[in-house]
Tab-separated table of C-alpha atoms in Angstrom:
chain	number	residue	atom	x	y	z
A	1	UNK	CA	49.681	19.695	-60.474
A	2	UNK	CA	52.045	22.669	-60.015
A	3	UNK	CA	50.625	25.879	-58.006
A	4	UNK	CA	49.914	27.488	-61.780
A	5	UNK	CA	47.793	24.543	-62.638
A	6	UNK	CA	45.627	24.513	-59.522
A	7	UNK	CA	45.124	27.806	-59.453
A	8	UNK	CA	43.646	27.297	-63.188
A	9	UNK	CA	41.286	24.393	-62.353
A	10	UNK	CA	40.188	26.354	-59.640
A	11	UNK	CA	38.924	29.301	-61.765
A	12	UNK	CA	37.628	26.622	-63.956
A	13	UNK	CA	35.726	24.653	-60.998
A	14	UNK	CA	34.403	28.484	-59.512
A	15	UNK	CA	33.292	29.331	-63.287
A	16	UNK	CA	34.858	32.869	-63.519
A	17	UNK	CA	34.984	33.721	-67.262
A	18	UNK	CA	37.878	34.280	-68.732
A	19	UNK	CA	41.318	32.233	-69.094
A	20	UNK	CA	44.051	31.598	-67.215
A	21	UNK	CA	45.683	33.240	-64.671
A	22	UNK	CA	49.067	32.766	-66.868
A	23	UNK	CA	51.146	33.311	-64.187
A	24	UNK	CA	50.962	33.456	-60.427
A	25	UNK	CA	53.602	36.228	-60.568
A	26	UNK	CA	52.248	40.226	-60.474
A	27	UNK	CA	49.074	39.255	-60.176
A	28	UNK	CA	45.979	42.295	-59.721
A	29	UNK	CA	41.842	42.063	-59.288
A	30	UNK	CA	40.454	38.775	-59.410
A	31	UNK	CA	43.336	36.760	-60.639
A	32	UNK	CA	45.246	37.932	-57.420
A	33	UNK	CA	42.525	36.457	-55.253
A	34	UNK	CA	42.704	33.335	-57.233
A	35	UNK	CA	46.636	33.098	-56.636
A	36	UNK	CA	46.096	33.899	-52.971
A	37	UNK	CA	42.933	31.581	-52.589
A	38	UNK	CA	44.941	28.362	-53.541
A	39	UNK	CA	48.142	29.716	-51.500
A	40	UNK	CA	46.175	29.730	-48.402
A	41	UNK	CA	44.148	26.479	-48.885
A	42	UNK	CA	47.423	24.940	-49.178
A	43	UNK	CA	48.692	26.287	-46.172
A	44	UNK	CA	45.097	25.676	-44.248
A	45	UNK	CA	45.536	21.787	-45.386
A	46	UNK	CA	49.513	21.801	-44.120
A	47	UNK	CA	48.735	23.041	-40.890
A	48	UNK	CA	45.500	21.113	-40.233
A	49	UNK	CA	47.052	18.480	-39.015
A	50	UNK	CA	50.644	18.371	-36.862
A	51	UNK	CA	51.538	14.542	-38.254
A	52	UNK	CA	51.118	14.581	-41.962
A	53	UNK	CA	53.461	12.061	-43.328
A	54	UNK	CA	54.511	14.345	-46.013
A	55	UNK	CA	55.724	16.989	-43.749
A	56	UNK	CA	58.387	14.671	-41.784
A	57	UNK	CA	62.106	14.485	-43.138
A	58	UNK	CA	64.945	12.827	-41.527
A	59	UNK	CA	68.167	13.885	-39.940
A	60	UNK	CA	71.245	12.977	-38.334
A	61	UNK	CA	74.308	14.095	-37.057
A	62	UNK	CA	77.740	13.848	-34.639
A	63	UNK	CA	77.880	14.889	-31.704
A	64	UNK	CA	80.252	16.765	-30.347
A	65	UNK	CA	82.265	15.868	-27.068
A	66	UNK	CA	80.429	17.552	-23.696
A	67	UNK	CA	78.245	19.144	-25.859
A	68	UNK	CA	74.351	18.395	-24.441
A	69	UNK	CA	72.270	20.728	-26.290
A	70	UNK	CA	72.380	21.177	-30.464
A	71	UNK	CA	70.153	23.193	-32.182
A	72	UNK	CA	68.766	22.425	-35.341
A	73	UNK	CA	71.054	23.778	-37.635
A	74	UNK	CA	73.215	21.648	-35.383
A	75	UNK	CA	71.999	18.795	-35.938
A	76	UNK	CA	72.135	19.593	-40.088
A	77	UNK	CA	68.445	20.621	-40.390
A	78	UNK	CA	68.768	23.902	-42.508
A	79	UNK	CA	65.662	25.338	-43.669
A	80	UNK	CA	61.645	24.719	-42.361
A	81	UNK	CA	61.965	22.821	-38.846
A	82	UNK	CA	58.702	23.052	-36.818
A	83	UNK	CA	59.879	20.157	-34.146
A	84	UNK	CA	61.261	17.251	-33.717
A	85	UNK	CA	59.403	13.641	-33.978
A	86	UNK	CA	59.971	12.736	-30.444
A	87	UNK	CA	59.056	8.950	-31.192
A	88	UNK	CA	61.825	8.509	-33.802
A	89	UNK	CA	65.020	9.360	-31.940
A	90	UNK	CA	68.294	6.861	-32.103
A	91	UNK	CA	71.389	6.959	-31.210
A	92	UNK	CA	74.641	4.958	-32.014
A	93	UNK	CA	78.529	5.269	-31.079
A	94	UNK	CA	80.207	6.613	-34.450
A	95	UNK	CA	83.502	4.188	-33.113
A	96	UNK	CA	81.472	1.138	-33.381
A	97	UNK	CA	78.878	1.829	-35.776
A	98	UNK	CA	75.304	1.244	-36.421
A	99	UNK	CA	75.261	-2.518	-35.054
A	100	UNK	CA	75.638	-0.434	-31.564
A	101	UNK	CA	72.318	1.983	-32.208
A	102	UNK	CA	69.494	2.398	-29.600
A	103	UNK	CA	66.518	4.376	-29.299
A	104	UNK	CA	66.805	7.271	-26.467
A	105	UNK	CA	63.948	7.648	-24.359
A	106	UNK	CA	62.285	11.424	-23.512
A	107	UNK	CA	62.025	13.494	-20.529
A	108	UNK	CA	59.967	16.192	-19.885
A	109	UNK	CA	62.232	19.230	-20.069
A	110	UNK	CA	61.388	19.603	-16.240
A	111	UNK	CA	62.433	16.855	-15.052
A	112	UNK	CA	65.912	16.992	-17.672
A	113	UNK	CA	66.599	19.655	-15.065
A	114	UNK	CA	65.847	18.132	-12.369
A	115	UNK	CA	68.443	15.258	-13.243
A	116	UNK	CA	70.804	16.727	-16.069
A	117	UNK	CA	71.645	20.197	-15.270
A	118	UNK	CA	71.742	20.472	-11.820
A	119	UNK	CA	75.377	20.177	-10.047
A	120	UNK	CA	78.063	18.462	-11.589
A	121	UNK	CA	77.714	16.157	-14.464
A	122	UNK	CA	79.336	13.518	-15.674
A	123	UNK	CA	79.731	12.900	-19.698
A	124	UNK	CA	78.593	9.307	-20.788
A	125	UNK	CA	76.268	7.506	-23.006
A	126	UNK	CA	73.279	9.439	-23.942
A	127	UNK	CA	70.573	7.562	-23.154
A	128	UNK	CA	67.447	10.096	-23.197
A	129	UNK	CA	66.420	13.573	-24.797
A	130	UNK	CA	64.784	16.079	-23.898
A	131	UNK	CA	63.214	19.255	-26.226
A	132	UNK	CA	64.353	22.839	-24.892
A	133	UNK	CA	61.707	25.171	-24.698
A	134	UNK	CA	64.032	27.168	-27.623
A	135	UNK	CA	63.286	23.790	-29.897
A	136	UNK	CA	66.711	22.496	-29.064
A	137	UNK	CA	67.482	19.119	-28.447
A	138	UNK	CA	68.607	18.216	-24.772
A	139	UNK	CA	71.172	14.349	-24.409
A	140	UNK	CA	71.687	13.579	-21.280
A	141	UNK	CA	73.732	12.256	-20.304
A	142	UNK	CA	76.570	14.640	-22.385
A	143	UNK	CA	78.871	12.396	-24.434
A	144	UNK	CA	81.608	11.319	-23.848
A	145	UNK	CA	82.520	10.600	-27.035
A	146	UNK	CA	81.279	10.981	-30.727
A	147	UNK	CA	77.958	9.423	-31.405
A	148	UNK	CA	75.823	9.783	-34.474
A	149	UNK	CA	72.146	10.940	-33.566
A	150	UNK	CA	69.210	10.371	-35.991
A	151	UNK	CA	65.691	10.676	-36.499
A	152	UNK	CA	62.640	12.612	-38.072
A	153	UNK	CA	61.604	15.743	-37.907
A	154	UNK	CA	58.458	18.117	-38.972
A	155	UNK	CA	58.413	20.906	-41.350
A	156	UNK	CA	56.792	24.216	-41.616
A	157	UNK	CA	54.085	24.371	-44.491
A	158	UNK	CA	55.789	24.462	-47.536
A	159	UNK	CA	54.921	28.397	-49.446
A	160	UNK	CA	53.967	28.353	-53.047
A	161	UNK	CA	55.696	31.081	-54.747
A	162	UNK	CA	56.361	30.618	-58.669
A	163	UNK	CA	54.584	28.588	-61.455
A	164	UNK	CA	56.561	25.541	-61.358
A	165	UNK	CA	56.358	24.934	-57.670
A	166	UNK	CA	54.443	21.212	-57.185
A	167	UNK	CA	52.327	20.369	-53.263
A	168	UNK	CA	54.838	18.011	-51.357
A	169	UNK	CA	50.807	16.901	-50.256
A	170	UNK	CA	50.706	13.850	-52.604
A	171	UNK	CA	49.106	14.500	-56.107
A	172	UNK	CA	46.366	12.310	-56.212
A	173	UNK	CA	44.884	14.981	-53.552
A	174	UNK	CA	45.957	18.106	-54.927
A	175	UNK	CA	42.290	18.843	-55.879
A	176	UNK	CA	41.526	19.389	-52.496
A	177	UNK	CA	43.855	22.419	-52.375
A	178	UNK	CA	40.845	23.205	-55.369
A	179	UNK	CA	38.280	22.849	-53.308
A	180	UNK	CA	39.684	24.592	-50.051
A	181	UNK	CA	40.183	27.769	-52.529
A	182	UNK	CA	36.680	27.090	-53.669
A	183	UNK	CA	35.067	27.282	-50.158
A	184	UNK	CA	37.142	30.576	-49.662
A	185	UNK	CA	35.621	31.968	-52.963
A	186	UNK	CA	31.740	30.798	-51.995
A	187	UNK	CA	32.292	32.613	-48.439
A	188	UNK	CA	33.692	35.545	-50.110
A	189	UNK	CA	30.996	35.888	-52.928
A	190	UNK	CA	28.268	34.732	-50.887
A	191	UNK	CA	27.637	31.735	-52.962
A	192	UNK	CA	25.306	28.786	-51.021
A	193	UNK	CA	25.502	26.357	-53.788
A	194	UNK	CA	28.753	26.597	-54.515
A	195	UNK	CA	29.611	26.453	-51.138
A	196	UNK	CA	27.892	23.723	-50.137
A	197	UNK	CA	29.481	21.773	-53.411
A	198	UNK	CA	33.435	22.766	-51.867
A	199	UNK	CA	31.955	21.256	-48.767
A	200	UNK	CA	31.302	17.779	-50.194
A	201	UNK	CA	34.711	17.302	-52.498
A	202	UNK	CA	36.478	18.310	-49.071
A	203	UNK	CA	34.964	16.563	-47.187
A	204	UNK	CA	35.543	13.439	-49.514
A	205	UNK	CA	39.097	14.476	-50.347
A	206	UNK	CA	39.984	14.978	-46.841
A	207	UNK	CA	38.770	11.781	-45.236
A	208	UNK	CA	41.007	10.237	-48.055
A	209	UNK	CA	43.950	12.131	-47.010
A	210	UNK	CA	43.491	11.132	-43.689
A	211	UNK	CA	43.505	7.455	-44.591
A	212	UNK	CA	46.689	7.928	-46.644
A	213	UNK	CA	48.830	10.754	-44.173
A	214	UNK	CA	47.844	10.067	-40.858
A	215	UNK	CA	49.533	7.477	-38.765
A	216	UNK	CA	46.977	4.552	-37.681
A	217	UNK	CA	45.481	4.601	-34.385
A	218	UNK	CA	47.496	2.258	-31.540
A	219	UNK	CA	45.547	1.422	-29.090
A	220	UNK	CA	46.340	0.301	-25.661
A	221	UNK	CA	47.128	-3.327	-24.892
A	222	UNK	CA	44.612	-4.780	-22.596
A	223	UNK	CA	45.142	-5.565	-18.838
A	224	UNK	CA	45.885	-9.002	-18.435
């Protein structure tokens, strides 16, 4: 559904008379609340969780000679970074191609330092990362030559801001973005029954989100 259509079942699942809204654009009164309602369900739902499938991308880059720390933008991410999937990192030397990659392993930024900028340093093979506490990425050690970098990232929720604009959230669950504007409208018009009916499609919606966006569980492997 596109952010026009969910704010119309909505109105249709909270029974307010009337028709549309016909646009989300200029909105006033009720139909205002409406646009806003679903906007901020939406958002609620993005930011719920920090490892929602749909909110990773990928991204790669060169490195640059004796260059340790890239930002973002750097590393060719241009619009909604939240931080980087620290379990997805790889690295690879451009000269010999992707038959030479390797995962890099992470350091806390305290002990990057400790090891990586603290005297003199010699420029090598990265082998680990570390995040800045600006959001940067940290190699260490700095390259000595050019090495392509890749890996996932998360995004910032994604706004809804015209008619056409679709959920990244898979489809099949857009109509909890419905209900999660319908529990907003029960709290606001002090509406038990129709509250407690928001609750349960949640509720169900959710825990089938979960199933579908979340990654599993690993546990431990026992002691031998």
């Amino acid at each position: 559904m596109t952010y026009l259509q969910i704010c119309q079942r909505f109105r249709q699942e909270a029974g307010i008379a009337g028709t549309g809204p016909a646009s989300v654009a200029l909105q006033t009164g009720e139909s205002k609340r409406i646009v806003d309602w679903v906007n901020s369900a939406y958002e609620d739902i993005q930011l719920e969780r920090t490892n929602w499938f749909w909110m990773r991308d990928d991204f790669e880059f060169n490195t640059t000679i004796d260059q340790f720390e890239y930002t973002p933008l750097q590393a060719g991410i241009t619009e909604r970074f939240s931080n980087w999937d620290v379990n997805t990192i790889k690295s690879f030397r451009t000269s010999i191609g992707v038959t030479n990659e390797f995962e890099i392993g992470e350091l806390s930024y305290r002990r990057y330092r400790s090891i990586y900028l603290t005297g003199f340093q010699p420029s090598g093979t990265p082998i680990i990362f570390s995040i800045s506490p600006s959001l940067n990425l940290l190699l260490g050690p700095k390259p000595d030559d050019v090495f392509t970098v890749s890996g996932q990232y998360w995004k910032t929720p994604q706004v809804l801001s015209v008619d056409g604009d679709v959920p990244e959230m898979p489809s099949q669950f857009h109509m909890l973005i419905v209900y999660k504007a319908l529990e907003m409208y029960a709290y606001y018009e002090s509406a038990p029954e129709v509250l407690a009916r928001a609750i349960k499609y949640i509720n169900r919606y959710k825990n089938r989100l979960e199933l579908n966006q979340l990654p599993d569980i690993e546990l431990p492997e026992p002691l031998a």
